[in-house]
mmCIF file of C-alpha atoms in Angstrom:
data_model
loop_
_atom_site.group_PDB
_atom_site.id
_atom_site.type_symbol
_atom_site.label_atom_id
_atom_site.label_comp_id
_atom_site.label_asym_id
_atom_site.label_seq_id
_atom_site.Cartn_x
_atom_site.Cartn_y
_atom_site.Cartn_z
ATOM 1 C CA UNK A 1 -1.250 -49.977 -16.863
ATOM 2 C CA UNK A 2 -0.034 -46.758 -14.683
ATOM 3 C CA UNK A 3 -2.776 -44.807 -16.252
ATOM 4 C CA UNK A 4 -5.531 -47.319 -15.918
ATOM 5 C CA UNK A 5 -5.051 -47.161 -12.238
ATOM 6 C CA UNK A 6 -4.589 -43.586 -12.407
ATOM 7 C CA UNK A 7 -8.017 -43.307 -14.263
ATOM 8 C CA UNK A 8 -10.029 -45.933 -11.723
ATOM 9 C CA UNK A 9 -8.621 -43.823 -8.916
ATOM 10 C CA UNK A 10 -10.010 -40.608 -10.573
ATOM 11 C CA UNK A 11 -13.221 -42.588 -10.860
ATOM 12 C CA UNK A 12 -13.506 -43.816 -7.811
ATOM 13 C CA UNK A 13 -12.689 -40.020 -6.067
ATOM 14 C CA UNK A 14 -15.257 -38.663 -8.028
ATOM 15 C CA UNK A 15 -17.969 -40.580 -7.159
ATOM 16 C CA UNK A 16 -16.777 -40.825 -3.225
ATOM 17 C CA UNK A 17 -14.833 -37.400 -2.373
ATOM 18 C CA UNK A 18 -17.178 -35.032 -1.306
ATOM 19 C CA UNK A 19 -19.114 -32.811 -3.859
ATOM 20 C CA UNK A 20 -16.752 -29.692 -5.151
ATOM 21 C CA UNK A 21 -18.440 -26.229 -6.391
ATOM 22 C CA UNK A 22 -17.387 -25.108 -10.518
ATOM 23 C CA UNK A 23 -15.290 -22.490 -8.391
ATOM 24 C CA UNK A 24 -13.673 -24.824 -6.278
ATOM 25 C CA UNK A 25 -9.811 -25.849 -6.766
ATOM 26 C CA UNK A 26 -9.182 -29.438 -7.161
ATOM 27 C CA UNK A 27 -5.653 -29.665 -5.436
ATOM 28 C CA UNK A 28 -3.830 -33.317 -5.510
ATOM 29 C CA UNK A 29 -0.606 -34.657 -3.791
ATOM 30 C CA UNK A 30 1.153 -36.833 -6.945
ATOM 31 C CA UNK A 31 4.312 -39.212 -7.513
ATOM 32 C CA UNK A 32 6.125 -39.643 -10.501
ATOM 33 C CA UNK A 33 6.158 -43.175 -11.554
ATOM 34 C CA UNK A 34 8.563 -44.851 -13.165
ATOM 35 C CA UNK A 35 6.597 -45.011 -16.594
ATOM 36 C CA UNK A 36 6.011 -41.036 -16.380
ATOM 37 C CA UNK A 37 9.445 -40.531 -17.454
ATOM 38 C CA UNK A 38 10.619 -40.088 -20.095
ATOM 39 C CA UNK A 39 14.454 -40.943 -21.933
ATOM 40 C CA UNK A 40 15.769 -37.287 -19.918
ATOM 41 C CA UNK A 41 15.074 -38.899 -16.229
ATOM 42 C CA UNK A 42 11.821 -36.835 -15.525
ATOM 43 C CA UNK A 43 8.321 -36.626 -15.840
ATOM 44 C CA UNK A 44 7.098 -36.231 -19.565
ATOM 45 C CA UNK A 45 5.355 -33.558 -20.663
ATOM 46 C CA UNK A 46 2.670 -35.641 -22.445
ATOM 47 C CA UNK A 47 2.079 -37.865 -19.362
ATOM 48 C CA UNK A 48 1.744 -34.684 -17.803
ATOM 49 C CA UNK A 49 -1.312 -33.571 -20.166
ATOM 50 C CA UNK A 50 -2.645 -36.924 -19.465
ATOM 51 C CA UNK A 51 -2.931 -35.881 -15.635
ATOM 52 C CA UNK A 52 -4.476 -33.231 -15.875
ATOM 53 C CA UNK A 53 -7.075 -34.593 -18.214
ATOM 54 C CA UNK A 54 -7.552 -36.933 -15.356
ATOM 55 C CA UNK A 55 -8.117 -34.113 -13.024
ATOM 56 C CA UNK A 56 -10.626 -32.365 -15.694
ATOM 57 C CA UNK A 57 -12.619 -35.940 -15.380
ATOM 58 C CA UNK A 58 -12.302 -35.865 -11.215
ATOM 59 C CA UNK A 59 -13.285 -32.280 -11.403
ATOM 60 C CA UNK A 60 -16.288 -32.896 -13.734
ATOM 61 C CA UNK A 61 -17.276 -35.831 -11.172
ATOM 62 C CA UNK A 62 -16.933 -34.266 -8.276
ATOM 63 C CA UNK A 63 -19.231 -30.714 -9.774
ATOM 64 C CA UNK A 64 -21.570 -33.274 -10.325
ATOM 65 C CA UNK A 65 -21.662 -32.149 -13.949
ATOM 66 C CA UNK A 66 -20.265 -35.110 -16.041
ATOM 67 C CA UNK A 67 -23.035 -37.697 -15.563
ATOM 68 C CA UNK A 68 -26.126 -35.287 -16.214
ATOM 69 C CA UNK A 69 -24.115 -34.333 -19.172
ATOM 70 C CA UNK A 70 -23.370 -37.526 -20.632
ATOM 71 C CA UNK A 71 -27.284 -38.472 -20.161
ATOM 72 C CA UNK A 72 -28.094 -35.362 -22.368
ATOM 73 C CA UNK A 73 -25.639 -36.791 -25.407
ATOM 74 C CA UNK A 74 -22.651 -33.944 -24.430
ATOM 75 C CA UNK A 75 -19.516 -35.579 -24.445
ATOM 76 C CA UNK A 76 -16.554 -33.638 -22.512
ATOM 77 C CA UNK A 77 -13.225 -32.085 -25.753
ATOM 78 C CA UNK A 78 -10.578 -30.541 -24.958
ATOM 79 C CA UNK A 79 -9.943 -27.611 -27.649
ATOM 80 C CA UNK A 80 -6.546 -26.398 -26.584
ATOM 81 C CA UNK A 81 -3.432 -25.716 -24.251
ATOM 82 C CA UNK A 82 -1.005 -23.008 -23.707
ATOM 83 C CA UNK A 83 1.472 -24.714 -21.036
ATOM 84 C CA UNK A 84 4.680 -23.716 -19.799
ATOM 85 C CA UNK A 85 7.413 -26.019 -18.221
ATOM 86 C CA UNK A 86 9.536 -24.643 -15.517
ATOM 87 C CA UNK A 87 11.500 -27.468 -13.969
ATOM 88 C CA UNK A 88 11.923 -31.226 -14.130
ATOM 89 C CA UNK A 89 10.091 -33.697 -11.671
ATOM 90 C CA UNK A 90 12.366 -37.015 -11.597
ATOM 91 C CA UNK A 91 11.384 -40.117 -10.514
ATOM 92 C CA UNK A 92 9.671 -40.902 -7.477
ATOM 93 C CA UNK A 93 9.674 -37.365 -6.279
ATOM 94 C CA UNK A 94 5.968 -35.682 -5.006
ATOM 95 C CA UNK A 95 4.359 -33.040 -6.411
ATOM 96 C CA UNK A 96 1.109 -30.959 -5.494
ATOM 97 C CA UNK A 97 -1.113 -30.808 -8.739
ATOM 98 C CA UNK A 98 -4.148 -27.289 -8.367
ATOM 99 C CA UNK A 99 -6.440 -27.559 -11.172
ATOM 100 C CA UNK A 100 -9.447 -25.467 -11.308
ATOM 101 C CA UNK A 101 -12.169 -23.551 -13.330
ATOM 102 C CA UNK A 102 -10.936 -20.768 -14.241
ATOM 103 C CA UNK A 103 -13.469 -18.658 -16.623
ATOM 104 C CA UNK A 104 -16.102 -19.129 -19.744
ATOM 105 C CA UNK A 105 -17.017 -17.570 -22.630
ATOM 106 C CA UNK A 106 -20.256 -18.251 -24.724
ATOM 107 C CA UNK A 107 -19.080 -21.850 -25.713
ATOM 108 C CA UNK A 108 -15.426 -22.548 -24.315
ATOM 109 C CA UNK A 109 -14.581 -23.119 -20.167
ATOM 110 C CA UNK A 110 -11.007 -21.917 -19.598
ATOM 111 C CA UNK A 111 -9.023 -24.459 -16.959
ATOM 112 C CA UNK A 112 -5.869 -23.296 -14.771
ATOM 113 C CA UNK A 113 -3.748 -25.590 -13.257
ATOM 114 C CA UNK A 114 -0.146 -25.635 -11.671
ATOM 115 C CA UNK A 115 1.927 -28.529 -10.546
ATOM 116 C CA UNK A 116 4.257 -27.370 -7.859
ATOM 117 C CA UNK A 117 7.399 -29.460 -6.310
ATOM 118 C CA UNK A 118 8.096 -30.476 -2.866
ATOM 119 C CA UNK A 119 9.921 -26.961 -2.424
ATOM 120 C CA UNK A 120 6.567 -25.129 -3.941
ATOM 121 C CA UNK A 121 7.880 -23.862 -6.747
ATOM 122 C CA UNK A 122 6.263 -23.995 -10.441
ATOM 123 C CA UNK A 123 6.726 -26.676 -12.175
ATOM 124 C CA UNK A 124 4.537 -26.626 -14.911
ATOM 125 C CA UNK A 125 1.470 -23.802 -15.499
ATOM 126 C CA UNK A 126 -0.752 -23.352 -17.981
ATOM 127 C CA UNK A 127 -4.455 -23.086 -19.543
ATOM 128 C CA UNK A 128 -6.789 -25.215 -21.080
ATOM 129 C CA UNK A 129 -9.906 -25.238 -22.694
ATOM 130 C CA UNK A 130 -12.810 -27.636 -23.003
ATOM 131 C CA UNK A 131 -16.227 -27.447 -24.023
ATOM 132 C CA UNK A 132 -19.319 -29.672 -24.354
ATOM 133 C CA UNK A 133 -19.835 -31.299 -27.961
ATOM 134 C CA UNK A 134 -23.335 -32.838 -28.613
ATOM 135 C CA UNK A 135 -24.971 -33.812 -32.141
ATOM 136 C CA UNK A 136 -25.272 -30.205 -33.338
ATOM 137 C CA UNK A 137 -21.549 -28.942 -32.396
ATOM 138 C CA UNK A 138 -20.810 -27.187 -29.387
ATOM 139 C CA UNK A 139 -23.093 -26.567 -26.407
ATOM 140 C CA UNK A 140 -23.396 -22.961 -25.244
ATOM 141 C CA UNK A 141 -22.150 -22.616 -21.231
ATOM 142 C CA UNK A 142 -25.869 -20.989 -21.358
ATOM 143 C CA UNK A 143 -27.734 -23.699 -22.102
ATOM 144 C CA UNK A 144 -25.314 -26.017 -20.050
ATOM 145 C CA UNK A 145 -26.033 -23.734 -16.557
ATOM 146 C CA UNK A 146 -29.737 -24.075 -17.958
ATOM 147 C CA UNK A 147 -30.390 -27.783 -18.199
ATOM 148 C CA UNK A 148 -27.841 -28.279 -15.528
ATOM 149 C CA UNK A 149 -28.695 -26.482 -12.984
ATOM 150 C CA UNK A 150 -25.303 -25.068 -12.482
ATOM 151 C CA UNK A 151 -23.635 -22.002 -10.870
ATOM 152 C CA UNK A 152 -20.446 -21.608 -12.971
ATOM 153 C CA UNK A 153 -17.080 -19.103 -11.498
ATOM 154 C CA UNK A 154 -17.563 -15.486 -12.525
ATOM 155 C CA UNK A 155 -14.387 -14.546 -12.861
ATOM 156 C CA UNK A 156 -12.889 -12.158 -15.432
ATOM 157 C CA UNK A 157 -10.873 -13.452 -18.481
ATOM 158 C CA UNK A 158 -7.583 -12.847 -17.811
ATOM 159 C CA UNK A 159 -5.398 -10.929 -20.531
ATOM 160 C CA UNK A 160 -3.147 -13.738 -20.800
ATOM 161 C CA UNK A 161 -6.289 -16.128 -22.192
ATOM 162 C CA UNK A 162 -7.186 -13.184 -24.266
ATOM 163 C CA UNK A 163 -3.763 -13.297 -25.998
ATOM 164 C CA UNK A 164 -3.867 -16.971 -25.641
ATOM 165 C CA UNK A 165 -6.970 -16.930 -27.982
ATOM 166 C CA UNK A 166 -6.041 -14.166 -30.558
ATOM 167 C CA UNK A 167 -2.486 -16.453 -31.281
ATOM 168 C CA UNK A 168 -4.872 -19.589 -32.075
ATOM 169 C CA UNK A 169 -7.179 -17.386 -34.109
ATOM 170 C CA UNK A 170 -3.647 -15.957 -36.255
ATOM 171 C CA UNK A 171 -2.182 -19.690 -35.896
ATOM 172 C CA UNK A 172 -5.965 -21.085 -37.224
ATOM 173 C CA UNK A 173 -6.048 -18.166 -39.978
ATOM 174 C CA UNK A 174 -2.362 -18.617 -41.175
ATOM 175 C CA UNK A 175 -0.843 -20.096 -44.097
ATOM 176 C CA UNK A 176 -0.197 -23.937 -43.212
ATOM 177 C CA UNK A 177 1.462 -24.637 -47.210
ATOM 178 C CA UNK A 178 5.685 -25.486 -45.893
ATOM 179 C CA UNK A 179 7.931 -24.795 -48.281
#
């Protein structure tokens, strides 16, 4: 039920916060709930992913992006993570969530985000990536600014995504027969 409400409340800020830019930085003021914990005391690390795909969909809302999209057939995938966790949240305790777009490349757009406790340090930091899928596979970030009108973040590609994405590509190449 916690992440129904969770999801209506991203819903409803989307349509009513004010409009954001694709180089904004959605930032959000969080508690952990009792049913983001997990059996060690403190927020779990999939509810975690489950926020910030909530903050992808506020994001997407709030660029004005999402709807336009959806009426053109793309549907919104996330392709991958590379997250680190730093320190526990337990129960009940606040935490400041900073999500934002980060960079693109022809297909893929590369998300940061942070969570940070009440004492501002790191809780949890990472990447993500998501692209547009419609009937034909992925839709270019070309033909997305195109038919949407859009002014997308041109910022560089940090090394750390470029290493991020040759990993995948040895991880996707490798031998997956276990022994």
């Amino acid at each position: 039920m916690n992440l129904y409400l969770r999801l209506i409340v991203s819903i409803i800020r989307g349509f009513f916060k004010p409009t954001m830019s694709l180089s904004d930085t959605l930032q959000r003021e969080l508690r952990v709930l009792p049913n983001d914990i997990d059996i060690n005391g403190h927020l779990n690390n999939g509810r975690c992913m489950t926020i910030l795909d909530l903050f992808m969909l506020e994001l997407c809302l709030r660029t004005r992006v999402l709807v336009p999209a959806i009426r053109k057939g793309w549907k919104p995938m996330l392709g991958g993570n590379v997250v680190s966790y730093r320190r526990q949240l337990s129960m009940f305790e606040k935490y400041r969530a900073h999500f934002r777009i980060l960079c693109l490349d022809e297909k893929w757009t590369y998300f940061q985000y942070a969570l940070y406790n009440s004492d501002g340090e790191i809780v949890v930091a990472g990447y993500s990536k998501g692209a547009w899928v419609g009937r034909k596979g992925l839709v270019p970030n070309e033909v997305i600014q195109q038919k949407l009108d859009v002014e997308v973040p041109d910022r560089p590609m940090p090394q750390a995504i470029r290493s991020w994405l040759d990993a995948e590509s040895d991880i996707l190449n490798g031998d997956w027969q276990f022994d």
